[in-house]
Coordinates of C-alpha atoms in Angstrom, one line a residue:
X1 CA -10.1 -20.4 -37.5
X2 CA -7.7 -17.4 -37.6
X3 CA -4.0 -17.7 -36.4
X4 CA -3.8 -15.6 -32.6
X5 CA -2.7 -12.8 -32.4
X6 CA 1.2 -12.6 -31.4
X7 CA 1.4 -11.1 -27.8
X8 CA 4.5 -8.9 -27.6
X9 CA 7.4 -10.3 -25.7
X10 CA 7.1 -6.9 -23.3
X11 CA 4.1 -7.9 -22.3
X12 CA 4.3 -11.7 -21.2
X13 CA 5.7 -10.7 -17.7
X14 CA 4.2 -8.0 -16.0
X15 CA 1.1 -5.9 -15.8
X16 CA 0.3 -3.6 -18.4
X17 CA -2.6 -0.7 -19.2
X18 CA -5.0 -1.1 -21.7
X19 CA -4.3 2.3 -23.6
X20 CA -0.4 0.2 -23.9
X21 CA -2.0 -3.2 -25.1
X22 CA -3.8 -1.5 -27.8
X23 CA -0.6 1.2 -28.7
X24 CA 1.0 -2.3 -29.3
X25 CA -1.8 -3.8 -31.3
X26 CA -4.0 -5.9 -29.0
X27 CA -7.7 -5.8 -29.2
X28 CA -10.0 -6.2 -26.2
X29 CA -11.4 -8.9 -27.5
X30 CA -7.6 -10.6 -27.1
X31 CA -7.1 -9.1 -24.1
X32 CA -10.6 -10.5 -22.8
X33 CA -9.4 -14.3 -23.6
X34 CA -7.9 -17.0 -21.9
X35 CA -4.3 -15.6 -22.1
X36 CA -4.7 -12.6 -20.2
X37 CA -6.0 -12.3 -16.8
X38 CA -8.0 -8.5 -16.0
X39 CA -6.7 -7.6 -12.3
X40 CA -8.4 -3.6 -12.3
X41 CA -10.2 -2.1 -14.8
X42 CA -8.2 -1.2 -17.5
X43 CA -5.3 -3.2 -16.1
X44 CA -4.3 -6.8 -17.2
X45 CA -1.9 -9.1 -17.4
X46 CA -0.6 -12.5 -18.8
X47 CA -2.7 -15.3 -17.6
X48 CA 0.5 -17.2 -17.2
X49 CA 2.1 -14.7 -14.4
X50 CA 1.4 -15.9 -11.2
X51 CA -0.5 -13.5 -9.2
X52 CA 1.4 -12.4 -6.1
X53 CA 1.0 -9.3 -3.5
X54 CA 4.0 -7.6 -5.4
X55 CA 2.1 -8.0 -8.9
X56 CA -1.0 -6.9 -7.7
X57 CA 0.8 -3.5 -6.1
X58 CA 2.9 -3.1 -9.1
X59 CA -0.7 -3.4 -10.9
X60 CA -2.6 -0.8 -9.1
X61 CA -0.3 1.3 -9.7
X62 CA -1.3 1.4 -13.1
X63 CA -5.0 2.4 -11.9
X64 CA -4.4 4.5 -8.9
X65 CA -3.0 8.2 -9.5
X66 CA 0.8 8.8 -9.0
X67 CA -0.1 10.5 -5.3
X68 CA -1.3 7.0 -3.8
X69 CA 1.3 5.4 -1.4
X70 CA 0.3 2.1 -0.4
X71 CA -0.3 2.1 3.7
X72 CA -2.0 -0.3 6.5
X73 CA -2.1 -4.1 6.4
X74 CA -0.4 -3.5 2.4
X75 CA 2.7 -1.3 3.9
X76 CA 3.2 -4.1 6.7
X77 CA 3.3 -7.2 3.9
X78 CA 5.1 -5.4 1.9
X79 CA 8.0 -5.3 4.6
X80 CA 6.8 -8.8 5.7
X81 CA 5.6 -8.0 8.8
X82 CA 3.1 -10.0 10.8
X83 CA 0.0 -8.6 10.5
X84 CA -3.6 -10.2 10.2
X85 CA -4.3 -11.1 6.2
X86 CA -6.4 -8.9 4.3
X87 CA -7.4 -10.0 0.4
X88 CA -7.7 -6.1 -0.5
X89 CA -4.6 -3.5 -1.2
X90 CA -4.8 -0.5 0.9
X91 CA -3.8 2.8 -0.4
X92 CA -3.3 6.4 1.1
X93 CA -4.0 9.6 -0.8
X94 CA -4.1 13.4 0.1
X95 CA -7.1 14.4 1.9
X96 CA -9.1 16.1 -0.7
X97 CA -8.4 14.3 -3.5
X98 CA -10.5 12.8 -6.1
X99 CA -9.9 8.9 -6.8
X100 CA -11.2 6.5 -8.8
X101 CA -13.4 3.3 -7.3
X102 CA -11.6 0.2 -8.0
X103 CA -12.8 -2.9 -6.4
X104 CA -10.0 -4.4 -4.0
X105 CA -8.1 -1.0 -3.4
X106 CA -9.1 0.5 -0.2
X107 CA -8.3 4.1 -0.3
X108 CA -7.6 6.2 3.1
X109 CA -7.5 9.6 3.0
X110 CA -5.0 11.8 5.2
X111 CA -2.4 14.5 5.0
X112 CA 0.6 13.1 3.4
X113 CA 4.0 13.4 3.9
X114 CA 5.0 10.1 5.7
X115 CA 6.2 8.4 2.6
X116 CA 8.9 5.8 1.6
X117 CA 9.9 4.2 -1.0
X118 CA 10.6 0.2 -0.3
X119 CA 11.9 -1.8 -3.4
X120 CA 10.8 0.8 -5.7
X121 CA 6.8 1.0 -4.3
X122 CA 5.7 4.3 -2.4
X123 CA 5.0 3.4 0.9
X124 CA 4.3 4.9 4.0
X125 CA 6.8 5.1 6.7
X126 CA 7.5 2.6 9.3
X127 CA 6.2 4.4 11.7
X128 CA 3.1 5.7 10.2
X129 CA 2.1 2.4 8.6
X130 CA 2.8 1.4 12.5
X131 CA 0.0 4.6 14.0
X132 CA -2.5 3.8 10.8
X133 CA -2.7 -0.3 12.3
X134 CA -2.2 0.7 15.4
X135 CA -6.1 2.3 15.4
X136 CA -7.1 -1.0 14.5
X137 CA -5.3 -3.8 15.8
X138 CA -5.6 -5.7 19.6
X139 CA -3.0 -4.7 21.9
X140 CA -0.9 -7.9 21.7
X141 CA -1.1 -7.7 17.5
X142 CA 0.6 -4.1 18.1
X143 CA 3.2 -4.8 19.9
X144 CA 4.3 -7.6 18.1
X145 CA 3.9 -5.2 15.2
X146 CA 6.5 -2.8 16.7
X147 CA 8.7 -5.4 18.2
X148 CA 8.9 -6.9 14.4
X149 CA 9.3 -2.9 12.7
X150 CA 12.3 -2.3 15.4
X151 CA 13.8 -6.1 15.1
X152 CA 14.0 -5.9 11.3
X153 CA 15.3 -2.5 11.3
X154 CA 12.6 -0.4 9.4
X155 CA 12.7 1.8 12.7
X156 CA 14.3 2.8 16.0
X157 CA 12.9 3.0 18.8
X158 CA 14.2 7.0 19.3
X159 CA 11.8 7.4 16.3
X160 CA 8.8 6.6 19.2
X161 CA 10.1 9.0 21.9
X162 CA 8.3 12.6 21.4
X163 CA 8.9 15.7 23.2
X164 CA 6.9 16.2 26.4
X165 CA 6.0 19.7 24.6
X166 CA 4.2 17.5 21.4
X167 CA 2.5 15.9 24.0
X168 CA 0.8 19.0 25.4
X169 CA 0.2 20.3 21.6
X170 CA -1.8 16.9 20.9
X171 CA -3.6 17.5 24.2
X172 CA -4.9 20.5 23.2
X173 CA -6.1 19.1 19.3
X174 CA -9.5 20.0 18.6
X175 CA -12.3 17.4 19.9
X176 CA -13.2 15.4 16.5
X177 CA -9.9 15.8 14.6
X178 CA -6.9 13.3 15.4
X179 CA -3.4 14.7 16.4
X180 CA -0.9 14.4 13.4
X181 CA 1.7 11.7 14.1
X182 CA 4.1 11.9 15.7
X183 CA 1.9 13.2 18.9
X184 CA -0.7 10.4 18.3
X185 CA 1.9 7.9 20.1
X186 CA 3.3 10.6 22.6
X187 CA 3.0 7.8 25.4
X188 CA 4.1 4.9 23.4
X189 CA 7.5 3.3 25.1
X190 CA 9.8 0.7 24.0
X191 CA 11.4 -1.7 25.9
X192 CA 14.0 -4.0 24.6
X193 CA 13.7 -7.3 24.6

C-alpha cells in the first residue's frame, strides 16, 4: 500500500480551490478521500476543520465571482442577528450578471452599491440586508430585526428617516419595478425603547 500523500501545512486549516491543491501537488483522487471534505465544486477543505457559517462564507468565496456580497438571512448571521435559520448562503450580485449554479448559494440579483465589509467578508449594509428581510419576514420578526441592527450598533435610527420628497419619488416608481432603498422604507419609524 503506497505511503499518503503529505498534505501541505497551508492547506490543513482553511478552504482552498482545486486549481491551488493541484499547483501544490494534490491529485483528485486525494482530494476525493477521507481527509478532505468537498464543500462547492471545486472547493474543499480539510476533513478535520470544523464546518462553521464563517468557513462556509470564506468558501464560497472561492466559487462565487469577486462581485457577490453576501446579503439576507447570511448578512444577518454574519452580524449575529436574530433571524429565522436557513441551511443555504445567500448572495447578491449585479443585476445582469452571469453566475455560476452552485448548490446551497442562493443568488439574488439587484443594483448594487449597498455594500460593507464586516470582518473582512463583503456584505451588504445594515440597512439593506434590513429592506431585503424585511420583504420576507412577519412583522414582529422585523422589528426585532431592527430593534437588534440599532441595539448592536450596525445602524441609527437617522439612517431610517427619508425625506418627505423621496417619499413622493418612490410614489411615483413605475407599477412592477420596486423603489430603490432608501424610499422602499419612506414610512418606517423608530421608537426607542
Amino acid at each position: 500500500m503506497p505511503a499518503p500523500t503529505p498534505i501541505p501545512p497551508e492547506l490543513l486549516r482553511r478552504p482552498f480551490h482545486l486549481d491551488e491543491a493541484r499547483r501544490l501537488g494534490l491529485s483528485l483522487q486525494t482530494l476525493r478521500g477521507r481527509r478532505f471534505r468537498r464543500l462547492f465544486r471545486s472547493v474543499y477543505v480539510s476533513a478535520a476543520v470544523p464546518v462553521t457559517l464563517e468557513l462556509m462564507v470564506r468558501a464560497a468565496r472561492l466559487a462565487l465571482p469577486e462581485s457577490a456580497v453576501f446579503s439576507h438571512e447570511t448578512a444577518a448571521v454574519l452580524r449575529n442577528l436574530p433571524v429565522p435559520a436557513d441551511d443555504r448562503l445567500h448572495v447578491t450580485m449585479p443585476a445582469g450578471s452571469a453566475h455560476p449554479e452552485i448548490r446551497g448559494i442562493v443568488v439574488h440579483k439587484a443594483l448594487m452599491g449597498d455594500a460593507a465589509t464586516f470582518r473582512g467578508v463583503p456584505v451588504t449594509t445594515a440597512e439593506r440586508t434590513f429592506t431585503d428581510l424585511a420583504r420576507t419576514l412577519p412583522l414582529v420578526e422585523a422589528v426585532v430585526l431592527g430593534d437588534a441592527m440599532v441595539r448592536r450598533g450596525f445602524t441609527t435610527p437617522e439612517h431610517w428617516r427619508v425625506p418627505q420628497r423621496n417619499a413622493r419619488a418612490a410614489a411615483r416608481t413605475p407599477r412592477g419595478r420596486r423603489p430603490a432603498w432608501p424610499d422602499a422604507v419612506s414610512t418606517l419609524r423608530w421608537r426607542p425603547g
